[in-house]
Amino acid sequence: MAAAAAEPGKGKRMQPPWTPPEGTKHSRLCLYNSLTRNKEIFQPQNGKKVTWYCCGPTVYDASHMGHARSYISFDILRRILRDYFKFDVFYCMNITDIDDKIIKRARQNYLFEQYRENKITSAQLLEDVKTASELFSVKLNETTDPDKKQMLEKIQNAVKSAFDPLQAAVQAKLPAEEINRCHEIMLEEAKDLLSDWLDTKFGSQVTDNSIFSKLPKYWEGEFHKDMEALNVLPPDVLTRVSEYVPEIVAFVKKIVDNGYGYVSNGSVYFDTMKFDSSEKHSYAKLVPEAVGDQKALQEGEGDLSISADRLSEKHSPNDFALWKSSKPGEPSWDSPWGKGRPGWHIECSAMAGSILGESMDIHGGGFDLRFPHHDNELAQSEAYFENDHWVRYFLHTGHLTIAGCKMSKSLKNFITIKDALKKHTARQLRLAFLMHSWKDTLDYSNNTMESAIQYEKFMNEFFLNVKDILRAPTDVTGQFQKWENQEAELNKNFYDKKAAIHEALCDNIDTRSVLEEMRSLVSQSNSYIAAKKSSRQMPNRLLLENISSYLTQMLKIFGAIESDDVIGFPVGGNSQNINIESTVMPYLQVLSEFREGVRQIAREKKVTEVLQLSDALRDDILPELGVRFEDHEGLPTVVKLVDKDTLLKEREEKKKVIILNIQFF
């Protein structure tokens, strides 16, 4: 009789239930929040949507590297939030086109041009410069800030240097041509001095509003051109103060109605004491220690708004203007309190409130805007909305210094973006910013830029080497190579670096550490390539392609690469409509192989003239076309497309080394 079948599982040891692996904890993005002065976990108010307001420029002069510091840094943060962390970022920025600085500069420019067009005699010019110098000397003597005093002394010395030759030419009755030359130099050097004097005399007579709109319109256009040249993404919404005056008036009216503003002599001021005494509110959340800093407060009010009359209108010296009654020589708009113009701080509150509502996720600006500008923005907005959370995260970019010195447009110590781009590319500037923390001081110097240039060169050489490896002919199955210990180790390093890069980005978007991790990954990859080549083995194509594609993608996320190339920096500039590399490389490969064959025959036949010609092709002719041939003993020639200027510079450096060696021996 057959034995009964055993029941399934009976008599066997029970297997433990399957459990998922523990895995690793994922870091969450933290950002340094100026409101708490700590790194805080970033949590938008509405899912993945991020609302962001950025303080834009006051457009009365050329954009400079201080502007680049903020707008490139915020562009990097914005791209990383959008393209790496996959947030849906809605980015709003303003243009300040009504401001004390703009009004004064517009008046001065207009009056100086009128003065120039009157074609006054040189004798009259000398008299006017003498009179203006007296006023200027008073201003100089009253100045206590050492940097500003030094700047004014430079102007005074330049005027004197131009004054004496013109006076001598007039007294000696030199030919008209020589007098006219000295006259024009005098006008140019004394422009600031004369403009101030003319504004004091005739500024109140400038009444045409178009004079005050022409200047900011021009400089706004130049600002947008500069941002495009720097590859800074345009905002989703751009607001101009001049287009939001009705909204600003309504905003001010509600603050008054809510009991936090008061009317005085046609102006409207914010009552800081009443606001701060409210249980619901607190004044100066960002920099409470700066409350009472009259110098900072007066700078915030503007040069045209700190007269004794203006100051006497306030209940407290800490109060600030929401609406300013317009004096003669200033543009004006209608309001319930009479003809006037917006205060500086109110514009951002009204425009941001109109677009983003009663609370935004991120507000950005330069470090120097924290007090009084951003503290006053917070106060008046929370007074308007009757809340205490108008901004959730305040991000402030660090200062920019020039070779260790303070940079200031008012001190005439600045480098324009256009001038910076004459010396370095937009990518090199961006890499320099990426190599520093966005919230710390950045020193724009030769050393800083040289580090960025060398980093770009280091990465570019790696990309070019990988491209050369990938161009080696193979069939479909040949791209899948057997992995040895070297490949496994490099792949492990690759994933370790990706994890480290993610950690760095989560830690307040630490791009400095990210770039170091990327550099380390490239160094490891270069060592792997060198080891493979030294043993006459082909490096693993797929692994190197994955690494270089990842690095390229990260540089694209940072805005350092604009093209659609899968690997590396674009060849021939970003404006090319065709892919130069894919177009010309087949022809260069044919030329390289032909040259190798000719060189081999020339060596065998000992025809030195042919070898010299092939060297001349490599060293003299191809660099002029942006092509580098690299000869390696026993290996095929490496072909690289490189920026022509870079190759010519390399050629000159090699010549210098050869000359030095000849002189040494």
CSV table of N, CA, C and O in Angstrom, one decimal, residues 490-593:
chain,number,residue,atom,x,y,z
A,490,LEU,N,35.6,51.7,-9.9
A,490,LEU,CA,35.3,53.0,-10.4
A,490,LEU,C,33.8,53.2,-10.3
A,490,LEU,O,33.3,54.3,-10.0
A,491,ASN,N,33.0,52.2,-10.6
A,491,ASN,CA,31.5,52.3,-10.5
A,491,ASN,C,31.1,52.5,-9.1
A,491,ASN,O,30.1,53.3,-8.9
A,492,LYS,N,31.7,51.9,-8.1
A,492,LYS,CA,31.4,52.1,-6.7
A,492,LYS,C,31.7,53.6,-6.4
A,492,LYS,O,30.9,54.2,-5.7
A,493,ASN,N,32.8,54.0,-6.8
A,493,ASN,CA,33.2,55.4,-6.5
A,493,ASN,C,32.2,56.4,-7.2
A,493,ASN,O,31.9,57.4,-6.6
A,494,PHE,N,31.7,56.1,-8.4
A,494,PHE,CA,30.8,56.9,-9.1
A,494,PHE,C,29.5,57.0,-8.2
A,494,PHE,O,29.0,58.2,-8.0
A,495,TYR,N,29.0,55.9,-7.7
A,495,TYR,CA,27.7,56.0,-6.9
A,495,TYR,C,28.0,56.7,-5.6
A,495,TYR,O,27.1,57.4,-5.1
A,496,ASP,N,29.2,56.5,-5.0
A,496,ASP,CA,29.5,57.2,-3.8
A,496,ASP,C,29.5,58.7,-4.0
A,496,ASP,O,29.1,59.4,-3.1
A,497,LYS,N,30.1,59.1,-5.1
A,497,LYS,CA,30.2,60.5,-5.4
A,497,LYS,C,28.8,61.1,-5.7
A,497,LYS,O,28.5,62.2,-5.3
A,498,LYS,N,27.9,60.4,-6.4
A,498,LYS,CA,26.6,60.8,-6.6
A,498,LYS,C,25.8,61.0,-5.3
A,498,LYS,O,25.1,62.0,-5.1
A,499,ALA,N,26.1,60.1,-4.3
A,499,ALA,CA,25.4,60.2,-3.0
A,499,ALA,C,26.0,61.4,-2.3
A,499,ALA,O,25.2,62.2,-1.6
A,500,ALA,N,27.3,61.6,-2.4
A,500,ALA,CA,27.9,62.8,-1.7
A,500,ALA,C,27.4,64.1,-2.3
A,500,ALA,O,27.2,65.1,-1.5
A,501,ILE,N,27.3,64.1,-3.6
A,501,ILE,CA,26.8,65.3,-4.2
A,501,ILE,C,25.3,65.6,-3.8
A,501,ILE,O,25.0,66.8,-3.5
A,502,HIS,N,24.5,64.6,-3.7
A,502,HIS,CA,23.2,64.8,-3.2
A,502,HIS,C,23.1,65.3,-1.8
A,502,HIS,O,22.4,66.3,-1.5
A,503,GLU,N,24.0,64.8,-0.9
A,503,GLU,CA,24.1,65.3,0.4
A,503,GLU,C,24.5,66.7,0.5
A,503,GLU,O,23.9,67.5,1.2
A,504,ALA,N,25.4,67.1,-0.4
A,504,ALA,CA,25.9,68.5,-0.4
A,504,ALA,C,24.8,69.4,-0.9
A,504,ALA,O,24.6,70.5,-0.4
A,505,LEU,N,24.0,69.0,-1.9
A,505,LEU,CA,22.9,69.9,-2.4
A,505,LEU,C,21.8,70.0,-1.3
A,505,LEU,O,21.2,71.1,-1.2
A,506,CYS,N,21.6,68.9,-0.6
A,506,CYS,CA,20.6,69.0,0.5
A,506,CYS,C,21.0,69.9,1.6
A,506,CYS,O,20.2,70.5,2.3
A,507,ASP,N,22.4,70.1,1.8
A,507,ASP,CA,22.9,70.9,2.8
A,507,ASP,C,23.1,72.3,2.4
A,507,ASP,O,24.2,72.8,2.0
A,508,ASN,N,21.9,73.1,2.2
A,508,ASN,CA,21.9,74.5,1.9
A,508,ASN,C,22.5,74.7,0.5
A,508,ASN,O,23.1,75.7,0.2
A,509,ILE,N,22.3,73.7,-0.4
A,509,ILE,CA,22.8,73.8,-1.8
A,509,ILE,C,24.3,74.2,-1.8
A,509,ILE,O,24.7,75.3,-2.3
A,510,ASP,N,25.1,73.3,-1.3
A,510,ASP,CA,26.5,73.6,-1.1
A,510,ASP,C,27.3,73.2,-2.4
A,510,ASP,O,27.8,72.1,-2.6
A,511,THR,N,27.2,74.1,-3.4
A,511,THR,CA,27.8,73.8,-4.7
A,511,THR,C,29.3,73.8,-4.6
A,511,THR,O,30.0,73.1,-5.5
A,512,ARG,N,29.9,74.4,-3.6
A,512,ARG,CA,31.4,74.3,-3.5
A,512,ARG,C,31.8,72.9,-3.3
A,512,ARG,O,32.7,72.4,-4.0
A,513,SER,N,31.1,72.2,-2.4
A,513,SER,CA,31.5,70.8,-2.1
A,513,SER,C,31.1,69.9,-3.3
A,513,SER,O,31.8,68.9,-3.6
A,514,VAL,N,30.0,70.3,-4.0
A,514,VAL,CA,29.6,69.5,-5.2
A,514,VAL,C,30.7,69.5,-6.2
A,514,VAL,O,31.1,68.5,-6.8
A,515,LEU,N,31.2,70.7,-6.5
A,515,LEU,CA,32.3,70.8,-7.5
A,515,LEU,C,33.5,70.0,-7.1
A,515,LEU,O,34.2,69.5,-8.0
A,516,GLU,N,33.8,70.0,-5.8
A,516,GLU,CA,35.0,69.2,-5.4
A,516,GLU,C,34.7,67.7,-5.6
A,516,GLU,O,35.7,67.0,-5.9
A,517,GLU,N,33.5,67.3,-5.3
A,517,GLU,CA,33.2,65.9,-5.5
A,517,GLU,C,33.3,65.5,-7.0
A,517,GLU,O,33.7,64.4,-7.3
A,518,MET,N,32.8,66.4,-7.8
A,518,MET,CA,32.9,66.2,-9.3
A,518,MET,C,34.4,66.1,-9.7
A,518,MET,O,34.7,65.3,-10.6
A,519,ARG,N,35.2,67.0,-9.2
A,519,ARG,CA,36.6,67.0,-9.5
A,519,ARG,C,37.2,65.7,-9.1
A,519,ARG,O,38.0,65.1,-9.9
A,520,SER,N,36.9,65.2,-7.9
A,520,SER,CA,37.4,63.9,-7.4
A,520,SER,C,37.0,62.8,-8.3
A,520,SER,O,37.8,61.9,-8.6
A,521,LEU,N,35.8,62.8,-8.7
A,521,LEU,CA,35.3,61.7,-9.6
A,521,LEU,C,36.0,61.7,-11.0
A,521,LEU,O,36.4,60.7,-11.5
A,522,VAL,N,36.3,62.9,-11.5
A,522,VAL,CA,37.1,63.0,-12.7
A,522,VAL,C,38.5,62.5,-12.5
A,522,VAL,O,39.0,61.8,-13.4
A,523,SER,N,39.1,62.8,-11.4
A,523,SER,CA,40.5,62.4,-11.1
A,523,SER,C,40.5,60.9,-11.1
A,523,SER,O,41.4,60.2,-11.6
A,524,GLN,N,39.5,60.2,-10.4
A,524,GLN,CA,39.5,58.8,-10.3
A,524,GLN,C,39.3,58.2,-11.7
A,524,GLN,O,39.9,57.2,-12.1
A,525,SER,N,38.4,58.8,-12.5
A,525,SER,CA,38.2,58.3,-13.9
A,525,SER,C,39.4,58.5,-14.8
A,525,SER,O,39.8,57.6,-15.6
A,526,ASN,N,40.2,59.6,-14.6
A,526,ASN,CA,41.4,59.8,-15.3
A,526,ASN,C,42.4,58.7,-15.0
A,526,ASN,O,43.1,58.2,-15.9
A,527,SER,N,42.5,58.4,-13.7
A,527,SER,CA,43.5,57.4,-13.3
A,527,SER,C,43.1,56.0,-13.9
A,527,SER,O,44.0,55.2,-14.3
A,528,TYR,N,41.8,55.7,-13.9
A,528,TYR,CA,41.3,54.5,-14.5
A,528,TYR,C,41.7,54.4,-16.0
A,528,TYR,O,42.2,53.4,-16.5
A,529,ILE,N,41.4,55.5,-16.7
A,529,ILE,CA,41.8,55.6,-18.2
A,529,ILE,C,43.2,55.4,-18.4
A,529,ILE,O,43.7,54.6,-19.3
A,530,ALA,N,44.1,56.0,-17.6
A,530,ALA,CA,45.5,55.9,-17.7
A,530,ALA,C,46.0,54.5,-17.5
A,530,ALA,O,46.9,54.0,-18.2
A,531,ALA,N,45.4,53.9,-16.4
A,531,ALA,CA,45.8,52.5,-16.1
A,531,ALA,C,45.5,51.5,-17.2
A,531,ALA,O,46.2,50.6,-17.6
A,532,LYS,N,44.3,51.7,-17.8
A,532,LYS,CA,43.8,50.9,-18.9
A,532,LYS,C,44.7,51.0,-20.1
A,532,LYS,O,45.2,50.1,-20.8
A,533,LYS,N,45.1,52.3,-20.4
A,533,LYS,CA,45.9,52.5,-21.6
A,533,LYS,C,47.3,52.0,-21.5
A,533,LYS,O,47.9,51.6,-22.4
A,534,SER,N,47.8,52.2,-20.2
A,534,SER,CA,49.2,51.7,-20.0
A,534,SER,C,49.3,50.2,-20.2
A,534,SER,O,50.4,49.7,-20.5
A,535,SER,N,48.2,49.5,-19.9
A,535,SER,CA,48.2,48.0,-20.1
A,535,SER,C,47.6,47.6,-21.5
A,535,SER,O,47.3,46.4,-21.7
A,536,ARG,N,47.5,48.6,-22.4
A,536,ARG,CA,47.1,48.4,-23.7
A,536,ARG,C,45.6,47.8,-23.8
A,536,ARG,O,45.3,47.0,-24.6
A,537,GLN,N,44.8,48.2,-22.8
A,537,GLN,CA,43.4,47.7,-22.8
A,537,GLN,C,42.5,48.9,-23.1
A,537,GLN,O,42.8,50.0,-22.8
A,538,MET,N,41.3,48.6,-23.6
A,538,MET,CA,40.3,49.6,-23.9
A,538,MET,C,39.5,49.9,-22.7
A,538,MET,O,39.0,49.1,-22.0
A,539,PRO,N,39.5,51.2,-22.3
A,539,PRO,CA,38.6,51.6,-21.1
A,539,PRO,C,37.2,51.2,-21.4
A,539,PRO,O,36.7,51.2,-22.6
A,540,ASN,N,36.4,51.0,-20.4
A,540,ASN,CA,35.0,50.6,-20.5
A,540,ASN,C,34.2,51.8,-21.0
A,540,ASN,O,34.1,52.8,-20.3
A,541,ARG,N,33.7,51.7,-22.2
A,541,ARG,CA,33.1,52.8,-22.9
A,541,ARG,C,31.8,53.2,-22.1
A,541,ARG,O,31.5,54.4,-21.9
A,542,LEU,N,31.0,52.2,-21.8
A,542,LEU,CA,29.6,52.5,-21.3
A,542,LEU,C,29.8,53.1,-19.9
A,542,LEU,O,29.0,54.1,-19.6
A,543,LEU,N,30.7,52.7,-19.1
A,543,LEU,CA,30.9,53.2,-17.7
A,543,LEU,C,31.4,54.7,-17.8
A,543,LEU,O,30.8,55.6,-17.1
A,544,LEU,N,32.3,55.0,-18.7
A,544,LEU,CA,32.8,56.3,-18.9
A,544,LEU,C,31.7,57.2,-19.5
A,544,LEU,O,31.6,58.4,-19.1
A,545,GLU,N,30.9,56.7,-20.3
A,545,GLU,CA,29.8,57.5,-20.9
A,545,GLU,C,28.8,57.8,-19.8
A,545,GLU,O,28.3,59.0,-19.8
A,546,ASN,N,28.5,56.9,-18.9
A,546,ASN,CA,27.6,57.2,-17.9
A,546,ASN,C,28.1,58.3,-16.9
A,546,ASN,O,27.4,59.2,-16.5
A,547,ILE,N,29.4,58.2,-16.6
A,547,ILE,CA,30.0,59.2,-15.7
A,547,ILE,C,30.0,60.5,-16.3
A,547,ILE,O,29.6,61.5,-15.7
A,548,SER,N,30.5,60.6,-17.6
A,548,SER,CA,30.6,61.9,-18.2
A,548,SER,C,29.2,62.5,-18.5
A,548,SER,O,29.0,63.7,-18.5
A,549,SER,N,28.2,61.7,-18.8
A,549,SER,CA,26.8,62.2,-19.0
A,549,SER,C,26.3,62.7,-17.7
A,549,SER,O,25.6,63.8,-17.8
A,550,TYR,N,26.5,62.1,-16.6
A,550,TYR,CA,26.1,62.6,-15.3
A,550,TYR,C,26.7,63.9,-15.0
A,550,TYR,O,26.0,64.9,-14.6
A,551,LEU,N,28.0,64.0,-15.2
A,551,LEU,CA,28.7,65.3,-14.9
A,551,LEU,C,28.2,66.4,-15.8
A,551,LEU,O,28.0,67.5,-15.4
A,552,THR,N,27.9,66.1,-17.1
A,552,THR,CA,27.4,67.1,-18.0
A,552,THR,C,26.0,67.5,-17.6
A,552,THR,O,25.7,68.7,-17.6
A,553,GLN,N,25.2,66.6,-17.1
A,553,GLN,CA,23.9,66.9,-16.7
A,553,GLN,C,23.9,67.8,-15.5
A,553,GLN,O,23.1,68.8,-15.4
A,554,MET,N,24.8,67.6,-14.5
A,554,MET,CA,24.9,68.4,-13.4
A,554,MET,C,25.3,69.8,-13.8
A,554,MET,O,24.8,70.8,-13.2
A,555,LEU,N,26.2,70.0,-14.7
A,555,LEU,CA,26.7,71.3,-15.2
A,555,LEU,C,25.5,72.0,-15.9
A,555,LEU,O,25.4,73.2,-15.8
A,556,LYS,N,24.7,71.2,-16.6
A,556,LYS,CA,23.5,71.8,-17.2
A,556,LYS,C,22.5,72.3,-16.2
A,556,LYS,O,22.0,73.4,-16.3
A,557,ILE,N,22.3,71.5,-15.1
A,557,ILE,CA,21.4,72.0,-14.0
A,557,ILE,C,21.9,73.3,-13.4
A,557,ILE,O,21.2,74.2,-13.1
A,558,PHE,N,23.3,73.4,-13.3
A,558,PHE,CA,23.9,74.6,-12.7
A,558,PHE,C,23.9,75.8,-13.7
A,558,PHE,O,24.2,76.9,-13.3
A,559,GLY,N,23.5,75.6,-14.9
A,559,GLY,CA,23.5,76.6,-15.9
A,559,GLY,C,24.8,76.9,-16.5
A,559,GLY,O,25.0,77.9,-17.2
A,560,ALA,N,25.8,76.0,-16.3
A,560,ALA,CA,27.1,76.1,-16.9
A,560,ALA,C,27.3,75.6,-18.3
A,560,ALA,O,28.3,75.8,-19.0
A,561,ILE,N,26.3,74.8,-18.7
A,561,ILE,CA,26.2,74.3,-20.1
A,561,ILE,C,24.8,74.6,-20.6
A,561,ILE,O,23.8,74.2,-20.0
A,562,GLU,N,24.7,75.2,-21.8
A,562,GLU,CA,23.4,75.6,-22.4
A,562,GLU,C,23.0,74.6,-23.5
A,562,GLU,O,21.8,74.6,-23.8
A,563,SER,N,23.9,73.9,-24.1
A,563,SER,CA,23.6,73.2,-25.3
A,563,SER,C,22.9,71.8,-25.0
A,563,SER,O,22.8,71.5,-23.8
A,564,ASP,N,22.5,71.1,-26.0
A,564,ASP,CA,21.9,69.8,-25.9
A,564,ASP,C,22.9,68.7,-25.9
A,564,ASP,O,22.5,67.5,-26.0
A,565,ASP,N,24.2,69.0,-26.0
A,565,ASP,CA,25.2,67.9,-26.1
A,565,ASP,C,25.0,67.0,-24.9
A,565,ASP,O,24.8,67.4,-23.8
A,566,VAL,N,25.2,65.7,-25.2
A,566,VAL,CA,25.0,64.7,-24.1
A,566,VAL,C,26.2,64.7,-23.2
A,566,VAL,O,26.2,64.5,-22.0
A,567,ILE,N,27.4,65.0,-23.8
A,567,ILE,CA,28.7,65.0,-23.1
A,567,ILE,C,29.4,66.2,-23.3
A,567,ILE,O,29.7,66.6,-24.5
A,568,GLY,N,29.8,66.9,-22.3
A,568,GLY,CA,30.8,68.0,-22.4
A,568,GLY,C,30.3,69.3,-22.8
A,568,GLY,O,29.1,69.6,-23.0
A,569,PHE,N,31.2,70.3,-22.8
A,569,PHE,CA,30.9,71.7,-23.2
A,569,PHE,C,30.7,71.8,-24.7
A,569,PHE,O,31.3,71.0,-25.5
A,570,PRO,N,29.8,72.7,-25.1
A,570,PRO,CA,29.5,72.8,-26.6
A,570,PRO,C,30.8,73.3,-27.3
A,570,PRO,O,31.6,74.0,-26.8
A,571,VAL,N,30.9,72.8,-28.5
A,571,VAL,CA,32.0,73.2,-29.4
A,571,VAL,C,31.6,74.3,-30.3
A,571,VAL,O,30.5,74.2,-31.0
A,572,GLY,N,32.3,75.4,-30.4
A,572,GLY,CA,32.0,76.5,-31.4
A,572,GLY,C,31.0,77.5,-30.8
A,572,GLY,O,30.5,78.3,-31.5
A,573,GLY,N,30.7,77.4,-29.5
A,573,GLY,CA,29.8,78.4,-28.9
A,573,GLY,C,28.4,77.9,-28.8
A,573,GLY,O,28.0,77.0,-29.6
A,574,ASN,N,27.6,78.5,-27.9
A,574,ASN,CA,26.3,78.0,-27.7
A,574,ASN,C,25.3,78.5,-28.8
A,574,ASN,O,24.2,78.0,-28.9
A,575,SER,N,25.7,79.5,-29.6
A,575,SER,CA,24.8,80.0,-30.6
A,575,SER,C,24.8,79.3,-31.9
A,575,SER,O,24.1,79.7,-32.9
A,576,GLN,N,25.6,78.2,-32.0
A,576,GLN,CA,25.6,77.5,-33.3
A,576,GLN,C,24.3,76.7,-33.5
A,576,GLN,O,23.7,76.2,-32.6
A,577,ASN,N,23.9,76.7,-34.8
A,577,ASN,CA,22.7,76.1,-35.1
A,577,ASN,C,22.9,74.6,-35.5
A,577,ASN,O,21.9,73.8,-35.6
A,578,ILE,N,24.1,74.2,-35.7
A,578,ILE,CA,24.4,72.8,-36.0
A,578,ILE,C,25.4,72.3,-35.0
A,578,ILE,O,26.1,73.0,-34.3
A,579,ASN,N,25.5,71.0,-34.9
A,579,ASN,CA,26.5,70.4,-34.0
A,579,ASN,C,27.8,70.2,-34.8
A,579,ASN,O,28.0,69.3,-35.6
A,580,ILE,N,28.7,71.2,-34.5
A,580,ILE,CA,30.0,71.2,-35.3
A,580,ILE,C,30.7,69.9,-35.1
A,580,ILE,O,31.3,69.4,-36.0
A,581,GLU,N,30.7,69.4,-33.8
A,581,GLU,CA,31.5,68.2,-33.5
A,581,GLU,C,31.1,67.0,-34.4
A,581,GLU,O,31.9,66.3,-35.0
A,582,SER,N,29.8,66.7,-34.4
A,582,SER,CA,29.3,65.6,-35.2
A,582,SER,C,29.5,65.8,-36.7
A,582,SER,O,29.7,64.8,-37.4
A,583,THR,N,29.6,67.1,-37.1
A,583,THR,CA,29.7,67.4,-38.5
A,583,THR,C,31.2,67.2,-39.0
A,583,THR,O,31.4,66.6,-40.0
A,584,VAL,N,32.1,67.8,-38.2
A,584,VAL,CA,33.5,67.8,-38.7
A,584,VAL,C,34.4,66.6,-38.2
A,584,VAL,O,35.4,66.3,-38.9
A,585,MET,N,34.0,65.9,-37.2
A,585,MET,CA,34.8,64.9,-36.6
A,585,MET,C,35.1,63.8,-37.6
A,585,MET,O,36.2,63.3,-37.6
A,586,PRO,N,34.1,63.3,-38.4
A,586,PRO,CA,34.5,62.2,-39.3
A,586,PRO,C,35.6,62.6,-40.2
A,586,PRO,O,36.5,61.8,-40.6
A,587,TYR,N,35.7,63.9,-40.7
A,587,TYR,CA,36.7,64.3,-41.6
A,587,TYR,C,38.1,64.4,-40.9
A,587,TYR,O,39.1,64.1,-41.4
A,588,LEU,N,38.0,64.9,-39.6
A,588,LEU,CA,39.2,64.9,-38.8
A,588,LEU,C,39.8,63.6,-38.5
A,588,LEU,O,41.0,63.4,-38.5
A,589,GLN,N,38.9,62.6,-38.3
A,589,GLN,CA,39.4,61.2,-38.1
A,589,GLN,C,40.1,60.7,-39.3
A,589,GLN,O,41.1,60.0,-39.2
A,590,VAL,N,39.5,60.9,-40.4
A,590,VAL,CA,40.2,60.5,-41.7
A,590,VAL,C,41.5,61.2,-41.8
A,590,VAL,O,42.5,60.5,-42.2
A,591,LEU,N,41.6,62.5,-41.6
A,591,LEU,CA,42.9,63.2,-41.7
A,591,LEU,C,43.9,62.6,-40.7
A,591,LEU,O,45.1,62.5,-41.0
A,592,SER,N,43.4,62.3,-39.5
A,592,SER,CA,44.3,61.8,-38.4
A,592,SER,C,44.9,60.4,-38.8
A,592,SER,O,46.1,60.2,-38.7
A,593,GLU,N,44.0,59.6,-39.4
A,593,GLU,CA,44.5,58.2,-39.8
A,593,GLU,C,45.4,58.3,-41.0
A,593,GLU,O,46.4,57.6,-41.0
